[in-house]
Short mmCIF file of C-alpha atoms in Angstrom, two decimals:
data_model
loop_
_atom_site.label_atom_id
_atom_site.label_comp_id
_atom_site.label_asym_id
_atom_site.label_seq_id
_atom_site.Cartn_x
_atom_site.Cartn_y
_atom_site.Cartn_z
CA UNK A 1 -21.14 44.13 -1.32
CA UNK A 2 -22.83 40.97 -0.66
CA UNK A 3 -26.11 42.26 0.14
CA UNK A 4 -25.83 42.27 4.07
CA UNK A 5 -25.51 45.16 6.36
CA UNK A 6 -22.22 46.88 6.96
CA UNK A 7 -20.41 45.58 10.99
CA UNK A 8 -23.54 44.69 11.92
CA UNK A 9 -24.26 41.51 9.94
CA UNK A 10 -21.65 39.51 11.57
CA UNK A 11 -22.34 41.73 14.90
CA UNK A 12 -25.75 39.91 15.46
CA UNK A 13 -24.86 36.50 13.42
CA UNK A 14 -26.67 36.97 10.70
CA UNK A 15 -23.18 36.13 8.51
CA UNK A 16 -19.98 34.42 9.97
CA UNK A 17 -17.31 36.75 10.52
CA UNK A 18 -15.31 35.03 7.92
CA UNK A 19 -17.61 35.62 5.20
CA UNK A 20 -18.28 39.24 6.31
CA UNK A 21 -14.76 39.88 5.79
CA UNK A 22 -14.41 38.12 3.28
CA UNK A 23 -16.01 40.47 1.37
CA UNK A 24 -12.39 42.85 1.42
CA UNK A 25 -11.41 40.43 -1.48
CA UNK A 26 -14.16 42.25 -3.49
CA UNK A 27 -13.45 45.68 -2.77
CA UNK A 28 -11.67 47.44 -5.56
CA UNK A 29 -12.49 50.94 -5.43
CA UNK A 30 -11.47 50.65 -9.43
CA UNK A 31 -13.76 53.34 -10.81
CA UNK A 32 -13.32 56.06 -7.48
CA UNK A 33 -13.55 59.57 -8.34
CA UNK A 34 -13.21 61.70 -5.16
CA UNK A 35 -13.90 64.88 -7.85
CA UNK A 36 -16.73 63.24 -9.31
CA UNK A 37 -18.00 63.13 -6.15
CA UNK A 38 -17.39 65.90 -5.13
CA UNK A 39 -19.26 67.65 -8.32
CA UNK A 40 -22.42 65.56 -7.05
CA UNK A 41 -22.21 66.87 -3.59
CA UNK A 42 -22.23 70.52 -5.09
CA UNK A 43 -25.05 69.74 -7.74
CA UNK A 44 -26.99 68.10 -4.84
CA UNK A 45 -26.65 71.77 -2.82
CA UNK A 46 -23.95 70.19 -0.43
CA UNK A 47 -22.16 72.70 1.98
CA UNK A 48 -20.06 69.74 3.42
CA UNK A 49 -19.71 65.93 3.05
CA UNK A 50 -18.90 62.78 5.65
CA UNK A 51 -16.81 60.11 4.23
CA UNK A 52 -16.96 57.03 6.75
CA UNK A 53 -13.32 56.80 7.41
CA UNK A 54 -13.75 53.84 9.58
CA UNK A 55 -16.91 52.20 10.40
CA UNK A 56 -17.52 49.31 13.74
CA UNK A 57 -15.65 46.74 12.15
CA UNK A 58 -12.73 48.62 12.19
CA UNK A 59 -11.61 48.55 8.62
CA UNK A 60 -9.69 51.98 8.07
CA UNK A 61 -9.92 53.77 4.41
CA UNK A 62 -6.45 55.31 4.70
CA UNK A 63 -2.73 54.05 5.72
CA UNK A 64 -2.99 53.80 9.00
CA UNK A 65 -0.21 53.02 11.23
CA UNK A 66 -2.28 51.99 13.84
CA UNK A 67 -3.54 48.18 13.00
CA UNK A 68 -3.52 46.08 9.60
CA UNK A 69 -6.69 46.26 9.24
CA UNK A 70 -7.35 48.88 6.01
CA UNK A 71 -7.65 49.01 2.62
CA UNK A 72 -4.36 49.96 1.63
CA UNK A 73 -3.27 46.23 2.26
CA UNK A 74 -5.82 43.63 2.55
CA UNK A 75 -7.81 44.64 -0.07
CA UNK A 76 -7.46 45.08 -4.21
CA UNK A 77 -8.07 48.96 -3.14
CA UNK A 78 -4.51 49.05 -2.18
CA UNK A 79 -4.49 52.69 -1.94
CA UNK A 80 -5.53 55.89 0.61
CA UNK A 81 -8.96 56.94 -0.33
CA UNK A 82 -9.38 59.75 2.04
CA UNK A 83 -7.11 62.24 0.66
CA UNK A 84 -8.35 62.53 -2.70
CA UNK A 85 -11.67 62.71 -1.19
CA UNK A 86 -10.86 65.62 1.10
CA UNK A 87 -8.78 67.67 -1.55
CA UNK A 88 -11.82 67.57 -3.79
CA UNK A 89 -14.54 68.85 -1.44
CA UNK A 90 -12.05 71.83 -0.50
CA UNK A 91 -11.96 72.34 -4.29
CA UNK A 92 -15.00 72.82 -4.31
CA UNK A 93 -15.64 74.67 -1.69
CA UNK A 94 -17.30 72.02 0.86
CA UNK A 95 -16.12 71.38 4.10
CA UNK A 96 -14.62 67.89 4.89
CA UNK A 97 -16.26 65.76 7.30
CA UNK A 98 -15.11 62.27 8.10
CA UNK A 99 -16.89 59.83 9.87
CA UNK A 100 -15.12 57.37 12.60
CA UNK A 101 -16.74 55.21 15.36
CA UNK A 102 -15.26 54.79 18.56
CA UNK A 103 -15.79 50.89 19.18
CA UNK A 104 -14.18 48.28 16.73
CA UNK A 105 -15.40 44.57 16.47
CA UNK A 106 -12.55 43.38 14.98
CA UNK A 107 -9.71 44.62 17.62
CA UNK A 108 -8.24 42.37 19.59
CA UNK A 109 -8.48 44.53 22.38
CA UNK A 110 -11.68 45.92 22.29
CA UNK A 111 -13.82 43.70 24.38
CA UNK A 112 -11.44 43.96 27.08
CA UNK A 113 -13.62 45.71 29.36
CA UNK A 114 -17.62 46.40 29.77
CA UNK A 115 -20.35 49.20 29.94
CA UNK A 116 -21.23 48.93 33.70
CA UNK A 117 -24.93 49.35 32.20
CA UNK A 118 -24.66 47.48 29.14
CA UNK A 119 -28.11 48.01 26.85
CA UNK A 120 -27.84 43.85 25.76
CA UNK A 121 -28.94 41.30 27.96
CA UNK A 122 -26.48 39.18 27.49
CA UNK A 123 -23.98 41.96 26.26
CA UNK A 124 -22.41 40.91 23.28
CA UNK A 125 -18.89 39.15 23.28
CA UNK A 126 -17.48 41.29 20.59
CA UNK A 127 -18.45 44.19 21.98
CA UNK A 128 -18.37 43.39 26.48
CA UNK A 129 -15.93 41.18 28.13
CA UNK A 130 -17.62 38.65 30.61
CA UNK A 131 -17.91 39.77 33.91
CA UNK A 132 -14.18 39.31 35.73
CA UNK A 133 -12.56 38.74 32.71
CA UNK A 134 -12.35 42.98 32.28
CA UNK A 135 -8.65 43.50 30.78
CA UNK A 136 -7.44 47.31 32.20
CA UNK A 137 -3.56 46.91 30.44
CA UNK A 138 -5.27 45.63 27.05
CA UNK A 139 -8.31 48.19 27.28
CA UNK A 140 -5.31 51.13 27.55
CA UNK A 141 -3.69 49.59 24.37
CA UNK A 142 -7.07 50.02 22.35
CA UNK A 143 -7.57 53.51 23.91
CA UNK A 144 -4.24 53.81 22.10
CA UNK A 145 -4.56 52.59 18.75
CA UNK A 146 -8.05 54.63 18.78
CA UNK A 147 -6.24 58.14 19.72
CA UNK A 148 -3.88 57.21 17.49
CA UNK A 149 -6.41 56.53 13.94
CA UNK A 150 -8.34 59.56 15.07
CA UNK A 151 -5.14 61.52 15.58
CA UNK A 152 -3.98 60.39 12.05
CA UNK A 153 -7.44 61.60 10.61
CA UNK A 154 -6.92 65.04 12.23
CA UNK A 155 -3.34 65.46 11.09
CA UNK A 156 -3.44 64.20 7.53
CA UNK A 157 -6.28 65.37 6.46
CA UNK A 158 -7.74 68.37 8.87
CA UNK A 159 -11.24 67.52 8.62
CA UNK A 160 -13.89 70.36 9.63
CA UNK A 161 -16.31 67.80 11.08
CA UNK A 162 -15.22 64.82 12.44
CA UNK A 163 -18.23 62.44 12.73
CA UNK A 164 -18.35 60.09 15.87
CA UNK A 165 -20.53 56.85 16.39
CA UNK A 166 -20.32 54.00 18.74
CA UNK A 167 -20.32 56.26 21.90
CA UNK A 168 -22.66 54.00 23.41
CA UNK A 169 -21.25 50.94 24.32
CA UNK A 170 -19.02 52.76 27.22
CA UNK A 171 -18.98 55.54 29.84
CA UNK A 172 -17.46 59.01 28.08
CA UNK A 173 -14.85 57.86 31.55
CA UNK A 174 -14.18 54.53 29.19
CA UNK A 175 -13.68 55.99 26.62
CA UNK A 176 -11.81 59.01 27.56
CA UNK A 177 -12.85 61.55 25.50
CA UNK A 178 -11.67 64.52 27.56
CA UNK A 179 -8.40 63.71 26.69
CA UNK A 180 -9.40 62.89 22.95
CA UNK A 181 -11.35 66.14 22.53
CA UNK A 182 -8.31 67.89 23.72
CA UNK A 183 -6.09 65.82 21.45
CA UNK A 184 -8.19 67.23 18.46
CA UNK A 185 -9.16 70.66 19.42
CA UNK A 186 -5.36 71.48 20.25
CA UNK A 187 -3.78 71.76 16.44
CA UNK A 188 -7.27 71.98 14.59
CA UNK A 189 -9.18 74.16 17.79
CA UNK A 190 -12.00 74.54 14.76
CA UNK A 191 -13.33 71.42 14.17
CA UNK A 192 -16.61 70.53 15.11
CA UNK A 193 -17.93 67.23 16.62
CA UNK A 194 -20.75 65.74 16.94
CA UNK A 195 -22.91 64.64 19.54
CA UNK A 196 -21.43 61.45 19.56
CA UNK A 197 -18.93 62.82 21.31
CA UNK A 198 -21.38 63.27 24.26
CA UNK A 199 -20.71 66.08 27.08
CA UNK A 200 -17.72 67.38 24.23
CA UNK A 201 -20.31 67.24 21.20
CA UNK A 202 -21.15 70.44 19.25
CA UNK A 203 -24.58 69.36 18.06
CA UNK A 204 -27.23 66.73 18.04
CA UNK A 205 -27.41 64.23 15.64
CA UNK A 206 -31.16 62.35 15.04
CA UNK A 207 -31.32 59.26 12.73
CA UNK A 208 -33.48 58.38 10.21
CA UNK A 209 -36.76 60.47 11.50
CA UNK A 210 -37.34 64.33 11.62
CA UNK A 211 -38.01 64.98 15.21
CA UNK A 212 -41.11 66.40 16.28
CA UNK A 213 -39.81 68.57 18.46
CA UNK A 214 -36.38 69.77 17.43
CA UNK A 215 -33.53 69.37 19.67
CA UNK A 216 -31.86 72.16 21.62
CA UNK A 217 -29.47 73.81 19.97
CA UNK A 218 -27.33 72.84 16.41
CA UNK A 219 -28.29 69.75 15.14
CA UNK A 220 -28.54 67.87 12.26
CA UNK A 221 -31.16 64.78 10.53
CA UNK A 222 -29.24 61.63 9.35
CA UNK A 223 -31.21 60.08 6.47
CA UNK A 224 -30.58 57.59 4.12
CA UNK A 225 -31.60 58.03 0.43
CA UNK A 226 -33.35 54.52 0.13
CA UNK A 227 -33.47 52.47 3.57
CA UNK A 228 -29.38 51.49 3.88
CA UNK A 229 -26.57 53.54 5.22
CA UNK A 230 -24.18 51.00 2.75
CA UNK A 231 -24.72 49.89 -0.56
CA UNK A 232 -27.52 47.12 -0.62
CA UNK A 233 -28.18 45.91 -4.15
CA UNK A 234 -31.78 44.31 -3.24
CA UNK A 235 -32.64 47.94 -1.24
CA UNK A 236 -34.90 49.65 -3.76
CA UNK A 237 -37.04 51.60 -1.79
CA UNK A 238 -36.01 55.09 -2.60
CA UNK A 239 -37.87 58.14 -1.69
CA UNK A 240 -38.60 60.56 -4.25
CA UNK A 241 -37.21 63.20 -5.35
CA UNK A 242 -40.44 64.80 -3.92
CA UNK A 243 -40.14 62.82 -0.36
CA UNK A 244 -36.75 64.29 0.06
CA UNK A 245 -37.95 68.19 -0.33
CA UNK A 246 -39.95 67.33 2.12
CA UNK A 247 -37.59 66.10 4.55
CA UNK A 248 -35.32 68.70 3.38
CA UNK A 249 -37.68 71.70 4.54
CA UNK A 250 -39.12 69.58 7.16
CA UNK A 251 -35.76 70.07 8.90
CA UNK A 252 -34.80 73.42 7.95
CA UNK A 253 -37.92 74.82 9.05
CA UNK A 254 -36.90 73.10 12.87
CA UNK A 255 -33.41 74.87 12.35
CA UNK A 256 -31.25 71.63 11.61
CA UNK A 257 -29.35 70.54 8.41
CA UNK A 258 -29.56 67.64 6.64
CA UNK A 259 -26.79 65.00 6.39
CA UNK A 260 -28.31 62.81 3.27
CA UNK A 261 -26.90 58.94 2.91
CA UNK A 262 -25.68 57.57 -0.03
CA UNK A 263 -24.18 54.11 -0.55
CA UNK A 264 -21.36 53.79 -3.17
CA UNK A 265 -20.57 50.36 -4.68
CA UNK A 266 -17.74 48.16 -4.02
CA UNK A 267 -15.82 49.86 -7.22
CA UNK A 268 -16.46 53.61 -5.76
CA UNK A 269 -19.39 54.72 -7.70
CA UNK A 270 -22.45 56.09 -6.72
CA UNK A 271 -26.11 54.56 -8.33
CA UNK A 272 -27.49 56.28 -10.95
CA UNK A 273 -31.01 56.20 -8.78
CA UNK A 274 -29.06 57.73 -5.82
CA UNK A 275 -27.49 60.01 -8.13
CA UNK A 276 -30.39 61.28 -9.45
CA UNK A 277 -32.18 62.14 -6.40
CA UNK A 278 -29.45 64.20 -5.09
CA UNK A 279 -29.44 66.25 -8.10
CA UNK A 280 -32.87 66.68 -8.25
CA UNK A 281 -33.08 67.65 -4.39
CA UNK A 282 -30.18 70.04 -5.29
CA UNK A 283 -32.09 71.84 -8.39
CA UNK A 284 -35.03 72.70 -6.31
CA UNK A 285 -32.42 73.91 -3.52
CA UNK A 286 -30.79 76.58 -6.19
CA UNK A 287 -34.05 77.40 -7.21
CA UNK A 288 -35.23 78.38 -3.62
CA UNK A 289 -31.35 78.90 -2.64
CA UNK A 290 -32.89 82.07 -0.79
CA UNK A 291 -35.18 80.35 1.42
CA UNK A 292 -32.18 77.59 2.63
CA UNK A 293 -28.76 79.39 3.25
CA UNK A 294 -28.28 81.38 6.09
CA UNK A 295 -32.29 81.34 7.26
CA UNK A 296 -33.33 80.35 10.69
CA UNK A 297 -35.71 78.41 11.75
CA UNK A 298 -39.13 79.30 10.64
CA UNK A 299 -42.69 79.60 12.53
CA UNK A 300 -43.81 77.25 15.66
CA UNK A 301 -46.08 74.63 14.58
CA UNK A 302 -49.93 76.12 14.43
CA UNK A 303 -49.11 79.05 12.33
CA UNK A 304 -48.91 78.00 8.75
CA UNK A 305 -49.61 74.62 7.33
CA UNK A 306 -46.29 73.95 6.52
CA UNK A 307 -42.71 74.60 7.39
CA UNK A 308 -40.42 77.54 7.14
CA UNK A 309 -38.11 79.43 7.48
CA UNK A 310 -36.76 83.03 8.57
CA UNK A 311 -34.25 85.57 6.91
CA UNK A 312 -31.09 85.88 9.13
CA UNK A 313 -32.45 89.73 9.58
CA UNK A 314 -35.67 88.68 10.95
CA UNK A 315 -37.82 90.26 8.20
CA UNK A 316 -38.59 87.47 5.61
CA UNK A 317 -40.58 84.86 6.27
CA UNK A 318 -40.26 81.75 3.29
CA UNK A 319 -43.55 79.35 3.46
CA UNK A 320 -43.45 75.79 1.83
CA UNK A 321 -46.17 74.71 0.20
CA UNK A 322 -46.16 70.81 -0.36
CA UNK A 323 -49.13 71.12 -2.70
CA UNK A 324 -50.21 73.77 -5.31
CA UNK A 325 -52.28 76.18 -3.01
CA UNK A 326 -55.94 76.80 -3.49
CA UNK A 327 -56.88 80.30 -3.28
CA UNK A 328 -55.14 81.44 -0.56
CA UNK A 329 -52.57 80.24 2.24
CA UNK A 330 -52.90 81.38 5.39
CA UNK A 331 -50.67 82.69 8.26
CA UNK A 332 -52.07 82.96 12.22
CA UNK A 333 -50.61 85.14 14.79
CA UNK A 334 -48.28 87.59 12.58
CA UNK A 335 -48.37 90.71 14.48
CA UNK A 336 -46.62 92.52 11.19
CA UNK A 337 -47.63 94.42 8.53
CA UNK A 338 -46.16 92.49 5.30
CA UNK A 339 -45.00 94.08 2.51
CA UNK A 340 -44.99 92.42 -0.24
CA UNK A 341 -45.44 88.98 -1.07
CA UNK A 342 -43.78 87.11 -4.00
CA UNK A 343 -42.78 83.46 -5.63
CA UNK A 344 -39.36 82.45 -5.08
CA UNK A 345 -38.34 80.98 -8.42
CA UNK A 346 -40.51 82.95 -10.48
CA UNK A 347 -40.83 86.22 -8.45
CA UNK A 348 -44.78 87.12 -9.17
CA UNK A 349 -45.91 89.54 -6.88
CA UNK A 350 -49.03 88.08 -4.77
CA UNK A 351 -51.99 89.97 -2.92
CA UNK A 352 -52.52 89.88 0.54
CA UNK A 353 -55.11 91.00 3.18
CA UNK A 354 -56.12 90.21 7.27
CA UNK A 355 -58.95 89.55 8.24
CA UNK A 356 -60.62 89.53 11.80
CA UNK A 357 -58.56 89.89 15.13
CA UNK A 358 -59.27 91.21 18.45
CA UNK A 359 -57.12 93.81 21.06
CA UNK A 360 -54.12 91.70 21.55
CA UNK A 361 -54.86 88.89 18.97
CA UNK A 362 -54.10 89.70 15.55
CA UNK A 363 -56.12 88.49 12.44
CA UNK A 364 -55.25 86.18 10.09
CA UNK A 365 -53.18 87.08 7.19
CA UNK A 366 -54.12 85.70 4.03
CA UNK A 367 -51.61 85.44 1.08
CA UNK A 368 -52.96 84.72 -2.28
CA UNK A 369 -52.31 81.57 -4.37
CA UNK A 370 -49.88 81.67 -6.89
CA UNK A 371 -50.66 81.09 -10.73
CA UNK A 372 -50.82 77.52 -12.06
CA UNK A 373 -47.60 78.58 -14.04
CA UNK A 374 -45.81 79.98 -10.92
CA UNK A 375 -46.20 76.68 -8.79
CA UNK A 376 -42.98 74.50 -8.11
CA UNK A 377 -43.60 70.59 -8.94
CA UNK A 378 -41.78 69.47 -5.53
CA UNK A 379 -42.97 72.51 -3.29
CA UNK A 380 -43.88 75.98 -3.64
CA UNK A 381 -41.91 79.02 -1.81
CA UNK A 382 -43.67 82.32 -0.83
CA UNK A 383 -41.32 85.21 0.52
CA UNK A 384 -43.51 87.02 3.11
CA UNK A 385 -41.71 90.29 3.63
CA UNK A 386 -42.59 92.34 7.02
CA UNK A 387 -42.02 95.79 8.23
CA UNK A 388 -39.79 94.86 10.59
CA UNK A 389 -38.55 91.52 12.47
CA UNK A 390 -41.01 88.95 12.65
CA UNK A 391 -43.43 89.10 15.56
CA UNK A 392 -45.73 86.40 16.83
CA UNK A 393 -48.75 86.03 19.08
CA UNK A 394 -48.63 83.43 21.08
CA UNK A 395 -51.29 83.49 23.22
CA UNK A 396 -54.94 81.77 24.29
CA UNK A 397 -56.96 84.29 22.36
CA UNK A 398 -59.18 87.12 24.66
CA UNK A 399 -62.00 85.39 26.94
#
């Protein structure tokens, strides 16, 4: 609200603690509308949402019963803003995920104990006791009130995701989440987590970057619209609706999904500019809606000049083409006959042909380019149907 980072502005000094919080005094939530929200999510081509339920300075967005510190009370809020929120998305047909992080600045008893490998040097004081001054009975009492918030999250509202951060300022011993994991998979067995929850985590959960090498197994990019997880009124730097595609397909293609950031205001609303770039990521997404739901990841790098994806059968390849192709596009190592070739969007039918290739090592098959009129502004998608499921060379070439 006032321009400076969410918890970690008064985390690393750059604002007192007092005028950090001050900022509850602020926070109305006066024009909130989980449905209007939830509308956005759908436009934008949303399958689920995460709602930051309770973020490192430990201010809760429902009544808990676990601390004072929420908006129901010591804010003009004065209300539960996760139910609404939840009720909408399943309205809609998203899945609910709500965010939480493990550590909390503002508990008495959180920096009762201390990472035995702390990553600071000297470890911060809201975050580390000093060394002998560790506190075992009031560490247990914020083990306590953190199984209880997370066990008032699971209860209440039965999220399908729940969202974890903080993991890294303790041991998964510290912070016991054997016993929390078990705490949440018992009612709600379900509900995924992610990797925050380290050795218990479903999937991985990169920030900020597409990976260049995707990680094993599920995971998922963590990007923010402009360059703020929170609402910064100076942060301008948006990407384009054009960027995002990018990004979008970018991760796809690796086989992850994308969790996109936006920051609402203090009154619950989202920025028009934020607003905008959703729903222009989402109409390219229901334009190529084929290529996205239910694919795979695509080709290994080397093999087209872009990313992709693959049908869940194996036998459609979907190629993105960042820029209007020139003559033809090419793909390397396809050991398949293909079909037929088309524009998703538009569905012309496009040539194709091979040429060269030796024994073992297949030619390259060359798709031609689509029509000025058949080209998509953000990025172009060509179904590449085979005769069977998709099979690569992936070899050195003959010698």
């Amino acid at each position: 609200m006032d321009g400076v980072p969410e918890s970690w502005s008064f985390y690393t000094g750059q604002v007192s603690h007092e005028q950090y919080m001050k900022q509850l005094d602020g926070f109305t939530a006066s024009r909130y509308d989980p449905r209007a929200w939830a509308d956005l999510f759908a436009r934008a081509g949303a399958r689920y949402a995460v709602l930051a339920a309770r973020h490192h300075d430990g201010v809760a967005l429902w009544d808990s019963a676990h601390g004072d510190l929420n908006v129901v009370r010591p804010t003009p809020a004065g209300r539960d803003l996760i139910a609404g929120y939840a009720d909408a998305l399943r309205e809609r047909g998203l899945r609910v995920g709500l965010y939480y992080s493990h550590s909390d600045w503002n508990h008495p008893d959180y920096a009762s104990t201390r990472h035995p490998a702390p990553d600071e040097d000297p470890p911060n004081p809201l975050a580390h006791a000093r060394p002998g001054e560790e506190d075992p009975a009031a560490w247990a009492r914020f083990l306590a009130y953190r199984d209880g918030q997370v066990g008032e999250l699971v209860d209440r509202f039965r999220p399908d995701l729940l969202w974890f951060d903080g993991e890294w300022e303790r041991t998964e011993e510290q912070w016991g989440l054997h016993a929390l994991a078990a705490r949440i998979l018992a009612g709600h067995p379900e509900t995924v987590l992610n990797a925050r929850m380290l050795s218990h985590g479903d999937y991985a959960t990169p920030e900020q970057g597409v990976p260049l090498q995707a990680p094993d197994g599920p995971w998922e990019l963590c990007l923010a619209v402009n360059d703020s997880w929170g609402f910064q009124h100076r942060d301008h730097n948006h990407k384009s609706v054009r960027q995002l595609v990018r990004y979008f397909t970018e991760t796809i293609g690796a086989g992850g999904n994308l969790l996109l950031d936006v920051g609402p205001r203090e009154d619950g609303t989202i920025t028009a500019e934020q607003a905008e770039r959703l729903t222009g990521l989402g109409a390219w997404i229901g334009r190529h809606a084929e290529a996205v739901y239910g694919t795979l990841a695509g080709l290994p790098p080397g093999h087209h000049y872009g990313p992709s994806t693959l049908s869940a059968d194996r036998r459609t390849l979907y190629l993105f083409c960042f820029d209007p192709p020139r003559e033809t596009v090419s793909v390397r190592g396809l050991r398949n006959r293909v079909r037929r070739v088309s524009v998703l969007g538009t569905g012309a039918e496009l040539g194709h042909r091979v040429t060269g290739g030796l024994h073992e090592v297949p030619g390259v098959t060359w798709l031609d380019a689509p029509a000025a009129g058949d080209a998509d502004d953000y990025a172009t998608v060509l179904a590449v149907e085979l005769d069977g499921e998709l099979d690569l060379y992936r070899g050195t070439g003959r010698s």
